[in-house]
């Protein structure tokens, strides 16, 4: 019952923002003459409260409705069929038709994707929209299409990641050797390590129980996931590090996508464009909303000082350049583009 109430509160808030931020398109008529039923194999890694999961499920509903029930989904979430990397590989190999995967996972195939995922490289939501709605993402998705059997269809903006802890962390110095859970992704481990944390990798599905059992003292992810999953019962302190801007890519297997009737592609992309626009509008307003909710639960939210922000820029400036230089052709130039788009 507790989880249901949380999800309902999120759903109501999304509904209100939708009315303000996005006008639903009029029902479009699609010519489905001769189309056969299609069931899309669609496992996803993130939990039910994650922003990409909420909007992915909304998208599936629109696609099924607009196809007159011809397109349905064999869908799971919360990593029921594997880790993000495993599901990404499954789509690449054709074992699955589609998924929604954090961009950083693609670096094992295309190292250059990491230039868009560098810690602190995304300044704010306006900057994120320039990056993921413009030339940088077009460049990255083209590289992925060249190296993998994957089509990147669109991007969910998940928001900035912060740290929730059992003990008060108010400065960078407080983070030194503090035990935190990290995803098993190199960029995350490097970034959290440079901030001073002691990192251990634990699967997302075990993160809550690990903190409850005292195996870890802190977790990091977006505020909506932390709140909707009830982490305020485990830790009463949030440090707004905003160390990564998280995003997820809606991907499809290349052969699967190419083999779809044009009308099915149109239904899917039209609905996805609408849902992504709504999700982007919501994500840009989400941060302050969840800070207020946390404070109602007795959680103290601390912003980093100007002095700590200056330290962070000093820590990561050389790191950006070193990492970009190691990623391969075009990465250093794209880093310069990303920095220029911050203004």
CSV table of C-alpha atoms in Angstrom, one decimal:
chain,number,residue,atom,x,y,z
A,1,UNK,CA,0.0,0.0,0.0
A,2,UNK,CA,2.9,2.4,0.8
A,3,UNK,CA,4.5,1.9,-2.6
A,4,UNK,CA,1.1,2.3,-4.3
A,5,UNK,CA,0.6,5.7,-2.6
A,6,UNK,CA,4.1,6.8,-3.7
A,7,UNK,CA,3.5,5.9,-7.3
A,8,UNK,CA,0.1,7.5,-7.3
A,9,UNK,CA,1.6,10.8,-6.0
A,10,UNK,CA,4.1,10.7,-8.8
A,11,UNK,CA,1.5,9.9,-11.3
A,12,UNK,CA,-0.7,12.8,-10.2
A,13,UNK,CA,2.2,15.2,-10.3
A,14,UNK,CA,3.1,14.1,-13.8
A,15,UNK,CA,-0.5,14.6,-14.9
A,16,UNK,CA,-0.5,18.2,-13.6
A,17,UNK,CA,2.7,19.1,-15.3
A,18,UNK,CA,1.6,17.5,-18.5
A,19,UNK,CA,-1.4,19.8,-18.6
A,20,UNK,CA,0.9,22.8,-18.3
A,21,UNK,CA,3.9,21.7,-20.3
A,22,UNK,CA,2.6,19.7,-23.2
A,23,UNK,CA,-0.6,19.6,-25.2
A,24,UNK,CA,-1.5,16.1,-26.1
A,25,UNK,CA,-1.7,15.6,-29.9
A,26,UNK,CA,-5.0,15.0,-31.4
A,27,UNK,CA,-5.8,11.3,-32.1
A,28,UNK,CA,-4.2,10.6,-35.4
A,29,UNK,CA,-5.5,8.0,-37.8
A,30,UNK,CA,-2.9,5.6,-39.1
A,31,UNK,CA,-3.6,3.3,-42.1
A,32,UNK,CA,-3.1,-0.2,-40.6
A,33,UNK,CA,-4.5,-2.1,-43.5
A,34,UNK,CA,-2.8,-5.5,-43.8
A,35,UNK,CA,-0.7,-5.1,-40.7
A,36,UNK,CA,-0.1,-8.2,-38.6
A,37,UNK,CA,0.0,-8.3,-34.8
A,38,UNK,CA,3.4,-7.5,-33.3
A,39,UNK,CA,4.7,-8.4,-29.8
A,40,UNK,CA,7.9,-6.4,-28.9
A,41,UNK,CA,10.4,-8.1,-26.6
A,42,UNK,CA,11.2,-5.2,-24.4
A,43,UNK,CA,13.1,-5.8,-21.1
A,44,UNK,CA,14.3,-2.7,-19.2
A,45,UNK,CA,16.8,-2.4,-16.4
A,46,UNK,CA,15.5,0.4,-14.2
A,47,UNK,CA,13.1,0.1,-11.3
A,48,UNK,CA,9.4,1.0,-11.4
A,49,UNK,CA,9.9,4.4,-9.8
A,50,UNK,CA,12.7,5.5,-12.2
A,51,UNK,CA,11.6,8.4,-14.5
A,52,UNK,CA,12.5,6.5,-17.7
A,53,UNK,CA,10.3,3.6,-16.5
A,54,UNK,CA,7.3,5.7,-15.8
A,55,UNK,CA,7.4,7.4,-19.2
A,56,UNK,CA,8.4,4.2,-21.1
A,57,UNK,CA,5.2,2.6,-19.7
A,58,UNK,CA,3.2,5.6,-20.8
A,59,UNK,CA,4.7,5.3,-24.3
A,60,UNK,CA,3.9,1.6,-24.5
A,61,UNK,CA,0.3,2.4,-23.7
A,62,UNK,CA,0.0,5.0,-26.4
A,63,UNK,CA,1.6,2.7,-29.0
A,64,UNK,CA,-0.8,-0.1,-28.2
A,65,UNK,CA,-3.8,2.2,-28.2
A,66,UNK,CA,-2.9,3.9,-31.5
A,67,UNK,CA,-2.2,0.7,-33.2
A,68,UNK,CA,-5.6,-0.6,-32.3
A,69,UNK,CA,-4.0,-3.3,-30.1
A,70,UNK,CA,-1.8,-4.7,-32.9
A,71,UNK,CA,1.4,-3.7,-31.2
A,72,UNK,CA,1.9,-5.1,-27.7
A,73,UNK,CA,4.9,-5.5,-25.5
A,74,UNK,CA,6.5,-8.4,-23.7
A,75,UNK,CA,7.9,-6.1,-21.0
A,76,UNK,CA,9.8,-6.3,-17.8
A,77,UNK,CA,11.6,-3.7,-15.6
A,78,UNK,CA,13.9,-3.6,-12.6
A,79,UNK,CA,16.5,-5.7,-14.4
A,80,UNK,CA,14.4,-8.9,-14.2
A,81,UNK,CA,16.2,-10.3,-17.3
A,82,UNK,CA,19.7,-8.8,-16.6
A,83,UNK,CA,21.9,-5.8,-16.0
A,84,UNK,CA,21.8,-2.8,-18.3
A,85,UNK,CA,24.9,-4.1,-20.1
A,86,UNK,CA,23.4,-7.5,-20.5
A,87,UNK,CA,20.1,-6.1,-21.9
A,88,UNK,CA,22.1,-3.7,-24.2
A,89,UNK,CA,24.1,-6.7,-25.5
A,90,UNK,CA,20.8,-8.6,-25.9
A,91,UNK,CA,19.4,-5.9,-28.2
A,92,UNK,CA,22.6,-5.7,-30.1
A,93,UNK,CA,22.6,-9.5,-30.8
A,94,UNK,CA,18.8,-9.6,-31.6
A,95,UNK,CA,17.8,-11.6,-28.5
A,96,UNK,CA,15.6,-8.6,-27.6
A,97,UNK,CA,13.9,-6.1,-29.8
A,98,UNK,CA,14.1,-2.9,-27.7
A,99,UNK,CA,15.3,-1.6,-24.3
A,100,UNK,CA,16.0,1.7,-22.5
A,101,UNK,CA,19.6,1.9,-21.4
A,102,UNK,CA,21.8,4.5,-19.7
A,103,UNK,CA,24.2,6.0,-22.3
A,104,UNK,CA,27.3,5.3,-20.3
A,105,UNK,CA,26.9,1.6,-20.9
A,106,UNK,CA,27.6,2.0,-24.6
A,107,UNK,CA,31.3,2.9,-24.0
A,108,UNK,CA,32.4,-0.7,-24.2
A,109,UNK,CA,31.5,-0.5,-27.9
A,110,UNK,CA,31.9,3.2,-28.6
A,111,UNK,CA,34.3,4.9,-26.1
A,112,UNK,CA,33.3,8.3,-27.5
A,113,UNK,CA,29.9,8.2,-25.9
A,114,UNK,CA,31.6,8.9,-22.5
A,115,UNK,CA,32.3,12.5,-23.6
A,116,UNK,CA,28.5,13.2,-23.1
A,117,UNK,CA,28.5,11.4,-19.8
A,118,UNK,CA,31.5,13.0,-18.1
A,119,UNK,CA,31.0,14.1,-14.5
A,120,UNK,CA,29.9,17.8,-14.3
A,121,UNK,CA,30.1,18.3,-18.0
A,122,UNK,CA,26.3,19.0,-18.1
A,123,UNK,CA,25.7,22.4,-16.5
A,124,UNK,CA,21.9,22.6,-16.3
A,125,UNK,CA,18.8,21.4,-18.0
A,126,UNK,CA,19.0,24.0,-20.7
A,127,UNK,CA,22.5,22.8,-21.5
A,128,UNK,CA,21.3,19.1,-21.4
A,129,UNK,CA,18.6,19.9,-24.0
A,130,UNK,CA,21.1,21.5,-26.3
A,131,UNK,CA,23.3,18.4,-26.0
A,132,UNK,CA,20.7,15.6,-26.2
A,133,UNK,CA,18.4,17.4,-28.6
A,134,UNK,CA,21.2,18.6,-30.9
A,135,UNK,CA,24.4,17.8,-32.8
A,136,UNK,CA,26.3,16.1,-29.9
A,137,UNK,CA,23.7,13.4,-29.5
A,138,UNK,CA,23.3,13.0,-33.3
A,139,UNK,CA,27.1,12.5,-33.5
A,140,UNK,CA,27.1,9.9,-30.7
A,141,UNK,CA,24.0,8.0,-32.1
A,142,UNK,CA,25.7,7.8,-35.5
A,143,UNK,CA,28.8,6.2,-33.9
A,144,UNK,CA,26.7,3.7,-32.1
A,145,UNK,CA,24.9,2.8,-35.3
A,146,UNK,CA,28.2,2.3,-37.0
A,147,UNK,CA,29.6,0.0,-34.3
A,148,UNK,CA,26.5,-1.8,-33.0
A,149,UNK,CA,23.4,-3.4,-34.3
A,150,UNK,CA,21.4,-0.8,-32.5
A,151,UNK,CA,19.3,2.3,-33.5
A,152,UNK,CA,19.0,5.0,-30.9
A,153,UNK,CA,15.5,6.4,-31.2
A,154,UNK,CA,15.3,9.1,-28.4
A,155,UNK,CA,16.5,10.2,-25.0
A,156,UNK,CA,14.9,10.4,-21.6
A,157,UNK,CA,16.5,13.1,-19.4
A,158,UNK,CA,16.7,11.5,-15.9
A,159,UNK,CA,18.2,14.4,-14.0
A,160,UNK,CA,21.2,15.1,-11.9
A,161,UNK,CA,22.4,12.5,-9.4
A,162,UNK,CA,22.9,13.4,-5.8
A,163,UNK,CA,24.1,11.6,-2.6
A,164,UNK,CA,21.9,10.4,0.2
A,165,UNK,CA,23.7,9.3,3.4
A,166,UNK,CA,23.2,8.1,6.9
A,167,UNK,CA,25.6,10.7,8.3
A,168,UNK,CA,25.7,14.5,7.5
A,169,UNK,CA,27.9,15.3,4.5
A,170,UNK,CA,28.1,19.0,3.9
A,171,UNK,CA,31.5,19.5,2.2
A,172,UNK,CA,33.8,17.6,-0.1
A,173,UNK,CA,36.0,16.9,2.9
A,174,UNK,CA,33.2,15.0,4.5
A,175,UNK,CA,33.1,12.7,1.5
A,176,UNK,CA,36.6,11.4,2.0
A,177,UNK,CA,36.6,7.6,2.4
A,178,UNK,CA,32.8,7.6,3.0
A,179,UNK,CA,31.4,4.2,1.8
A,180,UNK,CA,29.0,4.6,-1.1
A,181,UNK,CA,27.3,2.3,-3.6
A,182,UNK,CA,28.3,2.8,-7.3
A,183,UNK,CA,27.0,1.3,-10.4
A,184,UNK,CA,29.5,-1.0,-12.1
A,185,UNK,CA,30.4,1.6,-14.6
A,186,UNK,CA,33.9,3.0,-14.9
A,187,UNK,CA,32.9,6.6,-15.2
A,188,UNK,CA,30.9,6.5,-12.0
A,189,UNK,CA,33.7,4.7,-10.1
A,190,UNK,CA,36.2,7.3,-11.3
A,191,UNK,CA,34.0,10.3,-10.6
A,192,UNK,CA,33.0,9.2,-7.1
A,193,UNK,CA,36.5,8.3,-6.3
A,194,UNK,CA,37.8,11.7,-7.3
A,195,UNK,CA,35.2,13.3,-5.0
A,196,UNK,CA,36.8,11.3,-2.2
A,197,UNK,CA,34.3,8.5,-1.7
A,198,UNK,CA,35.2,4.8,-1.1
A,199,UNK,CA,33.1,2.9,-3.6
A,200,UNK,CA,31.6,-0.5,-3.8
A,201,UNK,CA,29.6,-1.9,-6.7
A,202,UNK,CA,26.2,-3.4,-5.8
A,203,UNK,CA,23.3,-4.1,-8.2
A,204,UNK,CA,20.5,-1.7,-8.2
A,205,UNK,CA,18.0,-4.4,-7.1
A,206,UNK,CA,20.1,-4.9,-3.9
A,207,UNK,CA,20.9,-1.3,-3.2
A,208,UNK,CA,18.1,-0.7,-0.7
A,209,UNK,CA,18.7,-3.8,1.3
A,210,UNK,CA,22.5,-3.2,1.4
A,211,UNK,CA,22.0,0.2,2.9
A,212,UNK,CA,19.4,-1.1,5.3
A,213,UNK,CA,21.8,-3.8,6.5
A,214,UNK,CA,24.7,-1.4,6.9
A,215,UNK,CA,26.8,-2.7,4.1
A,216,UNK,CA,27.0,0.8,2.6
A,217,UNK,CA,26.5,4.2,4.2
A,218,UNK,CA,25.4,6.2,1.1
A,219,UNK,CA,23.8,5.8,-2.3
A,220,UNK,CA,23.7,8.1,-5.3
A,221,UNK,CA,21.0,8.5,-7.9
A,222,UNK,CA,18.4,10.9,-9.0
A,223,UNK,CA,16.1,12.5,-6.3
A,224,UNK,CA,12.9,11.0,-7.7
A,225,UNK,CA,14.2,7.5,-7.5
A,226,UNK,CA,15.6,8.1,-4.0
A,227,UNK,CA,12.2,9.5,-2.8
A,228,UNK,CA,9.8,7.1,-4.6
A,229,UNK,CA,11.9,4.1,-3.3
A,230,UNK,CA,11.7,5.3,0.3
A,231,UNK,CA,15.4,6.0,1.0
A,232,UNK,CA,14.4,8.7,3.4
A,233,UNK,CA,13.8,5.9,5.9
A,234,UNK,CA,17.5,4.9,5.6
A,235,UNK,CA,19.3,8.2,5.4
A,236,UNK,CA,18.4,11.7,6.6
A,237,UNK,CA,21.0,13.7,4.6
A,238,UNK,CA,21.3,14.6,1.0
A,239,UNK,CA,24.3,16.4,-0.5
A,240,UNK,CA,23.4,18.0,-3.8
A,241,UNK,CA,26.6,17.0,-5.6
A,242,UNK,CA,24.8,16.8,-9.0
A,243,UNK,CA,27.9,14.9,-10.1
A,244,UNK,CA,26.3,13.3,-13.2
A,245,UNK,CA,23.4,14.2,-15.5
A,246,UNK,CA,21.7,10.9,-16.1
A,247,UNK,CA,19.9,10.0,-19.3
A,248,UNK,CA,18.6,6.9,-20.9
A,249,UNK,CA,18.4,5.9,-24.5
A,250,UNK,CA,15.5,4.2,-26.1
A,251,UNK,CA,17.1,1.7,-28.4
A,252,UNK,CA,16.0,-0.9,-31.0
A,253,UNK,CA,17.8,-3.7,-32.7
A,254,UNK,CA,18.6,-2.6,-36.2
A,255,UNK,CA,17.1,-5.5,-38.1
A,256,UNK,CA,14.0,-5.5,-35.9
A,257,UNK,CA,13.5,-1.7,-36.6
A,258,UNK,CA,14.2,-2.0,-40.3
A,259,UNK,CA,11.7,-4.9,-40.7
A,260,UNK,CA,8.8,-3.0,-39.2
A,261,UNK,CA,6.0,-1.6,-41.4
A,262,UNK,CA,6.5,2.1,-42.0
A,263,UNK,CA,3.2,2.8,-40.2
A,264,UNK,CA,4.4,0.9,-37.1
A,265,UNK,CA,7.6,3.0,-37.0
A,266,UNK,CA,5.5,6.2,-37.4
A,267,UNK,CA,3.2,5.2,-34.5
A,268,UNK,CA,6.2,4.4,-32.3
A,269,UNK,CA,8.2,7.6,-33.1
A,270,UNK,CA,5.2,9.9,-33.0
A,271,UNK,CA,4.2,8.6,-29.5
A,272,UNK,CA,7.9,8.7,-28.4
A,273,UNK,CA,8.3,12.3,-29.5
A,274,UNK,CA,5.3,13.3,-27.5
A,275,UNK,CA,6.2,11.4,-24.4
A,276,UNK,CA,9.9,12.6,-24.4
A,277,UNK,CA,8.7,16.2,-24.8
A,278,UNK,CA,6.5,15.7,-21.7
A,279,UNK,CA,9.2,13.9,-19.8
A,280,UNK,CA,11.8,16.7,-20.6
A,281,UNK,CA,9.4,19.3,-19.3
A,282,UNK,CA,8.8,17.3,-16.1
A,283,UNK,CA,12.4,16.5,-15.4
A,284,UNK,CA,13.4,20.2,-15.6
A,285,UNK,CA,11.0,21.0,-12.7
A,286,UNK,CA,11.5,17.7,-10.8
A,287,UNK,CA,14.5,18.6,-8.7
A,288,UNK,CA,12.9,21.4,-6.5
A,289,UNK,CA,9.8,19.3,-6.1
A,290,UNK,CA,11.6,16.4,-4.7
A,291,UNK,CA,13.8,18.5,-2.4
A,292,UNK,CA,10.7,19.8,-0.8
A,293,UNK,CA,9.2,16.3,-0.4
A,294,UNK,CA,12.4,15.1,1.2
A,295,UNK,CA,12.4,18.0,3.7
A,296,UNK,CA,8.9,17.1,4.7
A,297,UNK,CA,10.3,13.7,5.6
A,298,UNK,CA,12.9,15.2,7.8
A,299,UNK,CA,15.7,14.9,5.4
A,300,UNK,CA,18.3,17.7,5.3
A,301,UNK,CA,19.3,18.8,1.8
A,302,UNK,CA,22.7,20.6,1.6
A,303,UNK,CA,24.0,22.5,-1.4
A,304,UNK,CA,27.7,22.6,-2.0
A,305,UNK,CA,29.5,25.9,-1.3
A,306,UNK,CA,31.0,28.1,-4.0
A,307,UNK,CA,34.4,27.0,-2.6
A,308,UNK,CA,33.6,23.3,-3.1
A,309,UNK,CA,32.3,24.1,-6.6
A,310,UNK,CA,35.6,25.7,-7.5
A,311,UNK,CA,37.4,22.6,-6.1
A,312,UNK,CA,35.3,20.3,-8.2
A,313,UNK,CA,36.0,22.3,-11.4
A,314,UNK,CA,39.7,22.1,-10.6
A,315,UNK,CA,39.4,18.3,-10.0
A,316,UNK,CA,37.6,17.5,-13.2
A,317,UNK,CA,39.0,20.0,-15.7
A,318,UNK,CA,42.1,18.0,-16.5
A,319,UNK,CA,40.2,14.8,-16.1
A,320,UNK,CA,37.8,15.8,-18.9
A,321,UNK,CA,40.7,16.5,-21.2
A,322,UNK,CA,42.6,13.3,-20.3
A,323,UNK,CA,39.5,11.1,-20.7
A,324,UNK,CA,38.5,12.8,-24.0
A,325,UNK,CA,42.0,12.3,-25.4
A,326,UNK,CA,41.7,8.5,-24.6
A,327,UNK,CA,38.3,8.0,-26.2
A,328,UNK,CA,39.2,8.1,-29.9
A,329,UNK,CA,38.6,10.2,-32.9
A,330,UNK,CA,36.4,13.3,-32.5
A,331,UNK,CA,36.0,13.1,-28.7
A,332,UNK,CA,38.4,16.0,-27.9
A,333,UNK,CA,36.6,18.2,-30.4
A,334,UNK,CA,33.2,17.2,-29.0
A,335,UNK,CA,34.4,18.1,-25.5
A,336,UNK,CA,35.1,21.6,-26.8
A,337,UNK,CA,31.6,21.8,-28.3
A,338,UNK,CA,30.0,20.7,-25.1
A,339,UNK,CA,31.9,23.3,-23.1
A,340,UNK,CA,30.9,26.0,-25.7
A,341,UNK,CA,27.3,25.0,-25.3
A,342,UNK,CA,27.3,25.7,-21.6
A,343,UNK,CA,27.1,29.4,-22.2
